[in-house]
XYZ file of C-alpha atoms in Angstrom:
658
model
C 142.680 67.419 80.956
C 139.062 68.476 80.452
C 137.487 71.048 82.799
C 140.936 72.054 84.054
C 142.027 68.741 85.592
C 145.502 67.384 84.830
C 147.025 64.220 86.286
C 150.524 64.578 87.728
C 153.134 62.278 89.267
C 156.194 62.634 91.508
C 158.588 59.678 91.261
C 161.740 58.434 92.980
C 163.813 55.847 91.049
C 166.229 53.604 92.941
C 169.468 54.887 91.421
C 173.111 53.817 91.505
C 175.526 56.598 92.373
C 177.613 57.703 89.368
C 176.026 55.213 86.939
C 173.989 57.277 84.388
C 173.342 54.357 82.058
C 171.853 52.229 84.818
C 169.898 55.191 86.116
C 168.597 55.874 82.623
C 166.978 52.458 82.561
C 165.282 52.774 85.946
C 164.153 56.329 85.149
C 162.581 55.159 81.883
C 160.874 52.341 83.741
C 159.422 54.784 86.294
C 158.250 57.107 83.515
C 156.559 54.147 81.785
C 154.647 53.333 84.961
C 153.564 56.946 85.402
C 152.487 57.219 81.762
C 150.443 54.043 82.179
C 148.546 55.906 84.903
C 147.948 58.744 82.377
C 150.166 61.219 84.241
C 150.714 64.290 82.059
C 153.342 66.036 84.189
C 156.045 63.798 85.657
C 158.820 65.015 87.929
C 161.833 63.036 89.186
C 164.485 63.997 91.757
C 167.419 66.362 91.597
C 170.488 64.981 89.756
C 168.768 61.598 89.451
C 170.546 60.741 86.167
C 173.954 60.850 87.848
C 172.879 60.445 91.443
C 172.930 63.388 93.858
C 175.692 62.037 96.099
C 178.553 61.784 93.565
C 180.754 64.255 95.446
C 184.014 65.087 93.632
C 183.062 62.687 90.845
C 180.953 65.577 89.472
C 184.202 67.049 88.238
C 184.933 63.967 86.114
C 184.303 64.627 82.408
C 183.248 61.054 81.753
C 180.407 61.295 84.297
C 179.168 64.516 82.694
C 179.289 63.052 79.188
C 177.504 59.890 80.225
C 174.852 61.950 82.020
C 174.114 63.940 78.858
C 174.044 60.764 76.784
C 171.550 59.222 79.205
C 169.467 62.393 79.112
C 169.186 62.287 75.328
C 168.169 58.633 75.422
C 165.502 59.369 78.038
C 164.336 62.270 75.873
C 164.077 59.961 72.861
C 161.962 57.579 74.917
C 159.451 60.380 75.584
C 158.427 60.160 71.915
C 156.313 57.234 73.063
C 154.480 58.969 75.900
C 152.077 61.861 76.242
C 153.656 63.800 79.112
C 156.000 66.608 80.091
C 158.875 65.068 82.073
C 161.410 66.750 84.365
C 164.660 64.958 85.278
C 167.790 66.201 87.035
C 171.438 66.009 85.952
C 174.739 67.927 85.984
C 175.487 69.988 82.847
C 178.706 71.801 81.893
C 178.073 75.055 79.993
C 180.772 77.624 79.090
C 183.235 76.266 81.616
C 180.776 76.148 84.524
C 178.926 73.198 86.013
C 175.203 73.539 86.667
C 172.701 71.454 88.590
C 169.720 71.474 86.223
C 166.196 70.229 85.670
C 165.744 69.102 82.070
C 162.252 69.388 80.589
C 161.492 66.620 78.083
C 158.575 66.236 75.704
C 157.780 64.329 72.508
C 161.333 63.068 72.046
C 163.282 66.252 72.680
C 164.868 68.345 75.414
C 162.816 71.545 75.568
C 165.025 73.466 78.002
C 167.237 73.297 81.085
C 166.377 75.063 84.331
C 169.449 75.485 86.596
C 169.429 75.655 90.372
C 169.638 79.219 91.707
C 170.619 78.732 95.344
C 173.615 76.442 95.893
C 173.840 75.223 99.524
C 177.269 74.917 101.075
C 176.547 74.528 104.763
C 176.184 71.658 107.233
C 176.035 68.440 105.194
C 175.778 70.188 101.827
C 178.828 70.842 99.625
C 177.254 71.857 96.311
C 179.247 75.080 96.109
C 182.357 72.926 95.650
C 181.063 71.860 92.215
C 178.113 73.864 90.983
C 177.616 77.438 89.815
C 174.383 79.348 90.549
C 171.984 79.864 87.644
C 172.873 82.625 85.188
C 170.828 85.816 85.385
C 169.391 85.414 81.898
C 168.428 82.577 79.582
C 171.539 81.353 77.725
C 172.143 78.676 75.050
C 173.365 75.284 76.259
C 174.874 72.856 73.757
C 174.122 69.222 74.507
C 175.815 67.789 71.432
C 176.855 68.824 67.934
C 173.271 69.134 66.754
C 171.308 70.195 69.798
C 171.362 73.592 71.514
C 168.626 74.336 74.061
C 167.798 77.365 76.212
C 169.009 77.287 79.814
C 167.759 79.633 82.514
C 165.399 80.010 85.446
C 162.917 82.387 83.800
C 161.242 79.822 81.574
C 157.554 78.933 81.413
C 156.353 75.727 79.801
C 152.866 76.205 78.352
C 150.589 73.475 77.033
C 149.643 74.270 73.429
C 146.199 72.623 73.578
C 145.478 73.649 77.149
C 147.119 77.106 77.421
C 145.833 77.657 80.940
C 148.443 75.079 82.091
C 151.728 76.911 82.728
C 154.616 75.136 84.424
C 157.914 76.315 85.912
C 160.708 74.579 87.810
C 162.950 75.146 90.792
C 165.381 72.803 92.509
C 165.501 71.725 96.159
C 167.229 74.530 98.105
C 165.465 77.096 95.933
C 162.319 76.439 97.970
C 164.023 76.731 101.357
C 165.388 80.268 100.933
C 163.614 83.548 101.850
C 162.876 84.471 98.228
C 162.312 81.290 96.190
C 162.323 81.474 92.374
C 158.810 79.983 92.454
C 157.492 83.343 93.669
C 158.749 84.972 90.502
C 157.514 82.040 88.415
C 153.996 82.312 89.841
C 153.874 86.051 89.251
C 154.882 85.356 85.655
C 151.884 83.044 85.307
C 153.082 79.578 86.350
C 150.285 77.685 88.112
C 152.214 74.422 88.477
C 155.659 74.440 90.111
C 157.861 71.358 89.957
C 160.691 70.889 92.415
C 163.438 68.338 91.782
C 164.934 67.714 95.191
C 167.440 65.692 97.160
C 166.342 66.374 100.707
C 168.002 64.137 103.261
C 166.319 62.948 106.420
C 167.023 64.123 109.919
C 164.615 63.957 112.840
C 161.572 66.164 112.302
C 162.611 67.429 108.869
C 159.711 65.703 107.131
C 157.164 67.808 109.016
C 158.935 71.027 108.147
C 159.279 69.924 104.508
C 155.580 69.129 104.327
C 154.634 72.507 105.809
C 156.998 74.253 103.403
C 155.469 72.658 100.301
C 151.935 73.103 101.588
C 152.555 76.733 102.513
C 154.198 77.629 99.212
C 151.344 76.113 97.218
C 148.886 78.187 99.230
C 150.870 81.388 99.095
C 151.329 81.146 95.328
C 147.872 79.650 94.603
C 149.492 76.888 92.605
C 149.978 73.175 92.303
C 153.361 72.209 93.766
C 155.132 68.920 92.929
C 158.086 67.898 95.069
C 160.083 64.793 94.040
C 162.928 63.854 96.339
C 165.900 61.483 96.150
C 165.583 58.196 97.978
C 167.023 54.728 98.229
C 170.107 54.188 96.074
C 171.808 57.446 97.016
C 174.969 57.152 99.101
C 174.425 56.761 102.838
C 178.033 57.635 103.677
C 176.919 60.525 105.887
C 173.178 61.045 105.359
C 170.098 59.082 104.307
C 167.489 60.013 101.694
C 163.895 58.845 102.099
C 162.197 59.648 98.782
C 159.614 61.919 100.420
C 157.415 62.906 97.458
C 154.749 65.562 98.046
C 152.043 67.078 95.874
C 150.106 70.076 97.185
C 147.504 72.420 95.756
C 146.576 75.851 97.071
C 147.535 75.109 100.676
C 146.277 71.530 100.743
C 148.328 68.325 100.616
C 146.790 66.167 97.898
C 149.243 63.277 98.111
C 152.500 62.291 99.777
C 154.561 59.135 99.754
C 155.602 56.935 102.604
C 159.226 57.616 103.349
C 162.059 55.133 102.785
C 160.173 53.085 100.176
C 160.696 55.085 96.933
C 156.939 55.318 96.474
C 155.479 57.249 93.516
C 152.549 59.589 94.155
C 149.780 60.489 91.727
C 146.941 62.961 91.837
C 145.213 65.616 89.749
C 145.553 69.384 89.811
C 142.528 71.572 89.183
C 144.156 74.301 87.121
C 140.833 75.979 86.435
C 140.266 76.441 90.159
C 143.778 77.849 90.639
C 143.290 80.382 87.866
C 139.876 81.366 89.227
C 141.352 81.999 92.679
C 144.098 84.149 91.202
C 141.621 86.199 89.187
C 139.608 86.722 92.341
C 142.641 88.174 94.190
C 143.452 91.524 92.621
C 146.544 91.689 94.838
C 148.066 88.746 92.950
C 150.140 90.892 90.610
C 151.400 89.509 87.290
C 154.930 90.284 86.091
C 155.848 88.568 82.823
C 158.905 90.573 81.830
C 162.024 88.581 80.978
C 160.352 85.169 80.753
C 160.734 82.816 77.830
C 157.668 80.803 76.906
C 158.195 77.288 75.585
C 155.197 75.343 74.262
C 154.740 71.625 74.768
C 152.186 69.192 73.392
C 149.675 67.079 75.287
C 146.583 65.333 74.030
C 143.362 66.544 75.647
C 141.520 63.655 77.277
C 139.190 62.948 80.153
C 141.114 62.739 83.424
C 139.976 60.027 85.797
C 139.744 61.674 89.208
C 141.518 59.954 92.087
C 141.806 62.983 94.362
C 139.372 63.158 97.251
C 136.240 65.190 96.508
C 134.807 66.203 99.866
C 130.991 65.851 99.909
C 130.859 68.386 102.761
C 133.303 71.140 101.742
C 132.082 73.514 104.463
C 132.632 70.977 107.247
C 136.202 70.300 108.418
C 137.138 66.628 108.420
C 138.532 65.152 111.598
C 136.981 65.590 115.025
C 139.743 67.778 116.485
C 139.814 70.203 113.562
C 136.024 70.321 113.423
C 135.835 71.185 117.126
C 138.443 73.918 116.668
C 136.515 75.421 113.742
C 133.193 75.240 115.579
C 134.630 77.128 118.538
C 136.143 79.676 116.163
C 132.877 80.212 114.270
C 130.818 80.555 117.443
C 133.286 83.200 118.621
C 133.078 85.105 115.336
C 129.285 85.089 115.526
C 129.161 86.030 119.205
C 131.798 88.781 119.028
C 130.070 90.224 115.960
C 126.786 90.397 117.859
C 128.515 91.732 120.979
C 129.897 94.683 119.018
C 126.504 95.422 117.449
C 124.718 95.383 120.825
C 127.364 97.678 122.324
C 127.234 100.090 119.392
C 123.439 100.393 119.383
C 123.179 100.522 123.193
C 120.508 97.853 122.955
C 119.195 96.770 126.320
C 117.755 93.544 124.997
C 118.042 91.087 122.161
C 114.770 89.878 120.670
C 114.805 86.528 118.915
C 112.128 84.219 117.584
C 112.592 80.623 118.731
C 110.825 77.936 116.716
C 112.516 74.835 118.075
C 114.256 74.396 114.739
C 117.945 74.235 113.944
C 118.648 77.788 112.791
C 116.842 79.642 115.567
C 118.468 77.326 118.103
C 121.938 78.225 116.863
C 121.097 81.937 116.785
C 119.841 81.680 120.374
C 123.021 79.919 121.527
C 125.122 82.619 119.836
C 123.056 85.303 121.558
C 123.595 83.633 124.938
C 127.340 83.558 124.267
C 127.334 87.256 123.259
C 125.497 88.176 126.460
C 128.044 86.225 128.499
C 130.812 88.192 126.786
C 128.990 91.430 127.620
C 128.369 90.347 131.212
C 124.643 90.843 130.659
C 121.872 88.893 132.355
C 120.222 86.247 130.168
C 116.820 87.630 131.163
C 117.528 90.510 128.768
C 117.281 88.001 125.936
C 113.629 88.204 124.943
C 112.988 84.819 123.351
C 109.666 84.686 121.574
C 107.810 81.548 120.580
C 104.985 82.232 118.116
C 102.851 79.139 117.525
C 100.957 79.097 114.248
C 98.985 76.768 112.017
C 101.925 74.381 111.514
C 103.582 74.352 114.940
C 104.026 70.891 116.460
C 104.266 69.994 120.133
C 107.782 68.687 119.573
C 109.268 71.953 118.326
C 107.205 74.066 120.737
C 108.316 72.057 123.783
C 111.968 72.158 122.701
C 111.823 75.933 122.211
C 110.215 76.594 125.599
C 112.576 74.259 127.461
C 115.620 75.822 125.834
C 114.530 79.349 126.721
C 113.730 78.519 130.331
C 116.895 76.486 131.004
C 119.107 79.340 129.830
C 117.217 81.850 131.942
C 116.017 84.011 129.060
C 112.709 85.866 129.142
C 110.003 83.788 127.491
C 107.304 85.528 125.477
C 104.633 83.420 123.855
C 102.410 85.015 121.218
C 100.063 82.830 119.238
C 99.791 84.254 115.728
C 96.737 82.304 114.549
C 94.107 84.954 115.320
C 96.200 87.820 113.926
C 96.851 85.922 110.693
C 93.138 85.099 110.340
C 92.307 88.787 110.649
C 94.920 89.457 107.981
C 93.387 86.786 105.717
C 90.006 88.478 106.173
C 91.501 91.891 105.386
C 93.052 90.725 102.112
C 90.276 88.320 101.202
C 92.250 85.093 101.416
C 90.626 81.718 102.070
C 92.331 80.057 105.046
C 91.781 76.660 103.468
C 93.935 77.576 100.466
C 97.427 76.582 101.610
C 99.377 78.549 99.014
C 102.338 80.915 99.183
C 100.091 83.679 100.606
C 99.011 81.353 103.388
C 102.612 80.563 104.280
C 104.184 83.999 103.900
C 101.462 85.756 105.874
C 102.562 83.766 108.915
C 106.249 84.486 108.398
C 105.622 88.216 107.993
C 103.354 88.314 111.031
C 106.124 86.814 113.125
C 108.660 89.351 111.856
C 106.230 92.212 112.534
C 105.843 91.034 116.125
C 109.590 90.717 116.653
C 110.312 94.170 115.244
C 107.637 95.834 117.367
C 108.740 93.927 120.468
C 112.291 95.149 119.856
C 110.970 98.725 119.844
C 109.009 98.041 122.998
C 111.911 96.370 124.788
C 114.593 98.817 123.572
C 116.285 95.960 121.772
C 117.318 94.565 118.415
C 115.988 91.614 116.440
C 118.470 88.774 115.933
C 118.171 87.067 112.541
C 118.203 83.290 112.326
C 118.368 82.484 108.567
C 121.442 80.605 107.311
C 123.623 80.780 104.194
C 122.013 77.788 102.484
C 118.540 79.306 102.779
C 119.818 82.611 101.431
C 121.446 80.890 98.463
C 118.159 79.179 97.585
C 116.016 82.156 98.513
C 114.196 79.891 100.971
C 113.028 82.818 103.078
C 109.970 85.055 103.069
C 110.848 88.485 101.724
C 110.499 90.965 104.573
C 109.560 88.037 106.769
C 112.222 85.764 108.269
C 114.421 87.306 105.559
C 114.666 90.485 107.665
C 116.284 91.258 111.032
C 118.579 93.827 112.636
C 121.631 91.525 112.705
C 121.777 88.081 111.094
C 124.231 85.965 113.056
C 123.800 82.876 110.827
C 123.999 84.688 107.489
C 127.216 83.011 106.339
C 126.825 79.646 108.069
C 125.686 76.871 105.676
C 123.092 74.375 106.851
C 125.537 71.457 106.874
C 127.708 73.411 109.298
C 124.817 74.624 111.474
C 124.279 71.029 112.540
C 127.883 70.606 113.647
C 127.858 73.897 115.559
C 124.783 72.886 117.539
C 126.204 69.418 118.177
C 129.524 70.891 119.303
C 127.692 73.166 121.723
C 125.631 70.227 123.005
C 128.669 68.013 123.560
C 130.324 70.714 125.682
C 127.342 71.106 128.027
C 127.076 69.716 131.548
C 123.330 70.429 131.702
C 121.886 67.135 130.457
C 118.392 68.564 129.946
C 119.620 71.270 127.570
C 121.847 68.712 125.891
C 118.866 66.419 125.378
C 116.858 69.273 123.829
C 119.678 70.182 121.446
C 120.074 66.584 120.333
C 116.343 66.365 119.646
C 116.514 69.610 117.648
C 119.257 68.013 115.578
C 116.998 65.020 114.999
C 114.009 67.147 113.952
C 113.302 67.439 110.190
C 114.119 70.882 108.796
C 110.807 72.716 108.289
C 109.335 76.238 108.373
C 106.202 74.671 109.928
C 103.824 76.869 107.962
C 101.432 74.088 106.906
C 99.162 72.210 109.354
C 100.756 69.052 110.820
C 99.498 65.579 110.012
C 98.686 63.450 113.064
C 100.740 65.860 115.158
C 103.840 65.422 113.024
C 105.627 67.913 110.755
C 104.027 67.757 107.312
C 106.212 70.280 105.490
C 109.801 69.058 105.157
C 112.091 71.550 103.457
C 114.426 69.008 101.888
C 111.495 67.251 100.215
C 110.612 70.530 98.530
C 113.938 72.106 97.560
C 116.303 69.145 97.844
C 118.957 67.854 100.256
C 120.966 70.616 101.861
C 124.139 68.567 101.621
C 123.807 68.695 97.818
C 122.934 72.386 97.752
C 125.857 73.274 100.014
C 128.136 71.297 97.708
C 126.746 73.167 94.669
C 127.024 76.512 96.462
C 130.635 76.009 97.488
C 131.844 74.987 94.044
C 129.887 77.664 92.213
C 130.840 80.632 94.406
C 134.176 79.585 95.890
C 135.605 77.889 92.800
C 133.670 79.496 89.937
C 132.722 76.129 88.430
C 130.093 75.611 85.755
C 127.124 73.249 86.333
C 128.801 70.591 84.179
C 131.927 70.540 86.320
C 129.936 70.681 89.566
C 127.894 67.705 88.349
C 131.044 65.758 87.564
C 132.473 66.393 91.030
C 129.174 65.671 92.766
C 128.960 62.267 91.093
C 132.327 61.380 92.619
C 131.628 62.928 96.019
C 128.167 61.330 96.421
C 128.857 58.060 94.624
C 126.546 55.392 96.004
C 124.409 57.958 97.850
C 122.558 59.776 95.068
C 121.751 58.674 91.523
C 122.983 60.867 88.684
C 119.397 61.844 87.865
C 118.808 63.034 91.433
C 121.980 65.132 91.476
C 121.086 66.673 88.102
C 117.527 67.446 89.237
C 118.574 69.317 92.361
C 121.446 71.072 90.581
C 118.889 72.486 88.156
C 116.793 73.589 91.133
C 119.804 75.242 92.701
C 120.737 77.190 89.563
C 117.150 78.283 88.963
C 116.570 79.467 92.519
C 120.017 81.010 92.960
C 119.460 83.417 90.091
C 115.763 84.057 90.674
C 116.203 84.869 94.382
C 119.125 87.280 94.221
C 116.795 90.223 94.969
C 116.444 88.882 98.518
C 120.206 88.825 98.987
C 120.626 92.341 97.587
C 119.066 93.831 100.725
C 120.299 91.552 103.467
C 120.760 92.811 107.017
C 124.277 92.997 108.409
C 125.817 89.766 109.645
C 129.312 88.353 110.317
C 131.251 86.456 107.660
C 132.619 83.214 109.102
C 134.035 81.337 106.080
C 135.304 81.704 102.539
C 131.794 81.787 101.012
C 129.242 84.469 101.819
C 126.457 86.248 99.937
C 126.443 89.671 101.548
C 125.816 92.365 98.917
C 128.334 94.566 100.740
C 131.080 91.999 101.143
C 131.224 89.020 98.818
C 128.449 88.792 96.233
C 127.840 91.872 94.132
C 125.435 90.273 91.691
C 122.643 91.992 89.747
C 119.197 90.867 90.843
C 118.112 90.666 87.208
C 121.114 88.801 85.764
C 120.211 86.149 83.172
C 120.613 82.555 84.237
C 120.391 81.200 80.680
C 123.933 79.918 80.096
C 124.061 78.200 83.506
C 120.560 76.788 83.187
C 121.108 75.577 79.649
C 124.128 73.569 80.773
C 122.342 72.271 83.871
C 119.352 71.067 81.869
C 121.460 68.983 79.477
C 123.780 67.234 81.923
C 122.308 63.772 81.501
C 122.146 64.112 77.717
C 125.847 64.958 77.600
C 126.611 62.024 79.877
C 124.936 59.631 77.434
C 126.722 61.179 74.454
C 130.111 60.918 76.171
C 129.528 57.296 77.168
C 128.799 56.413 73.535
C 131.931 58.237 72.399
C 134.019 56.500 75.052
C 132.711 53.132 73.911
C 133.575 53.973 70.314
C 137.073 55.156 71.285
C 137.768 51.923 73.133
C 136.344 49.655 70.445
C 136.998 51.577 67.232
C 138.994 48.764 65.616
C 135.944 46.489 65.694
C 134.014 48.925 63.519
C 136.621 48.888 60.745
C 137.908 45.313 60.887
């Protein structure tokens, strides 16, 4: 429950058709199992108290009475558990029969949500028995002493965690053009439960999965779909118990079909709310809704959902290849348009033999192919300096020559020494002045060459470097079009590898693979024994951690404490807690301190959901205070120790008072 996480469960009991008392027992047993897993929202299938396939038996008064009796006994059982439970049954109200979802909590029936769309086509005959939901919330009497609200426009809101707002719809309601869940989401519901009885026919499972996944993405919500399974009548159709839980367009969990398998996971309600706040087109309409509070205890939720350690990198080889091709096209078509618009005859690019400049060069080659321009109009400049190694130099030169670009080699050592003399800097002092003088000299050369060659300078810096400010202001920070500006370092590697794998030229492929194997470095400090001495990740931290921090801070709006919690799960066994905390502090400190560099970035194409362009995605003051973020980041390990002591006390409190 803390930090916006809430554990949920979708269950399918093995029912007996038209036997509410038997079904009551198996439903209670399933709820017990879910509660033992600390599920706080539990949803069971449509009409599961009576069975969905009762047919004309729904008209029998005795079945309706027994269903209500079973409901009240299930409700009484919920006194013992800390969860909001949804179960399905038939209810007669004012002479009409309704197919409803009953919401149960702390021993009582909170409300009934009736089905809106009643299917009477193909194998479905619900219109023979059931009436569509009334237009407004009406009273429904369950017995002499209990009257509860019944209607579709009802929101269930957690009293202790008010950001959790839940609404219900039933089976067919999802399959129509205008599902009630759309209205529910606009009224504030961020979790939708669906009590369903969806039978199986060939291929229906794929469509069902896409439907749930799509609705969760469209509504920016968590969507729980619990479907009828074994035990229902197989007179004409078969039910598989296909339970699905999705969040914001992503399937978090689904059951195997035909085995009545429960599914558990956790929703990140904080993330859902953040995404909705971000979208000013997600309009809220609360009018006509009844709010009903329910109680849950706030506790730490053990995370079982997958936390991707590389959120920018698609999982699965096929999807990754598709995304790489897509990103390369976005970069290349963006550059193509800029070259056409400026009537540039050439593209000038500095090639270091490192990862970023290699990707920028490959994108430039692709843009020239799209333009039908000769590769010789790509002026590729290698600029050896104090820290250049033979390995990176040779890779840069080979790459340029094999692609047929024009090679320009300009050694910057003498020019930088003159500059040191002009400003009175000792060449033996390897400080920030020593490093940045080289970076700015290279940028000066590229800009002047672009003037000379009637061209434009192609920027090579990536998103991860921009987030950390790991760029020399008005040095490699500056260009005329930055093709890598929204590509994180973890993704740069996959783009270069994808390009390499597609090549028939084995020499170029070999160079690209060696570039991938080369430590990331600006090569501004003299090498040691011919090897790179300045390794970026030793200085600012692993890029895989920083990309993880960046994604969850900008894309999800998470605080350092929550990012730390997720990182511990994602990188379990790879990084110690102290290491994660150290580099998270570095990230927060640099992210705020270096915003001034991002405030004046050159143009560049956005390729993913996270970018730092001051014109597009990140309108952040350069002098914003980092205090509240930094304060939390600096005390992560202290809070961990405090919580572990409290957890120990909670688990062993009886020993202290015995």
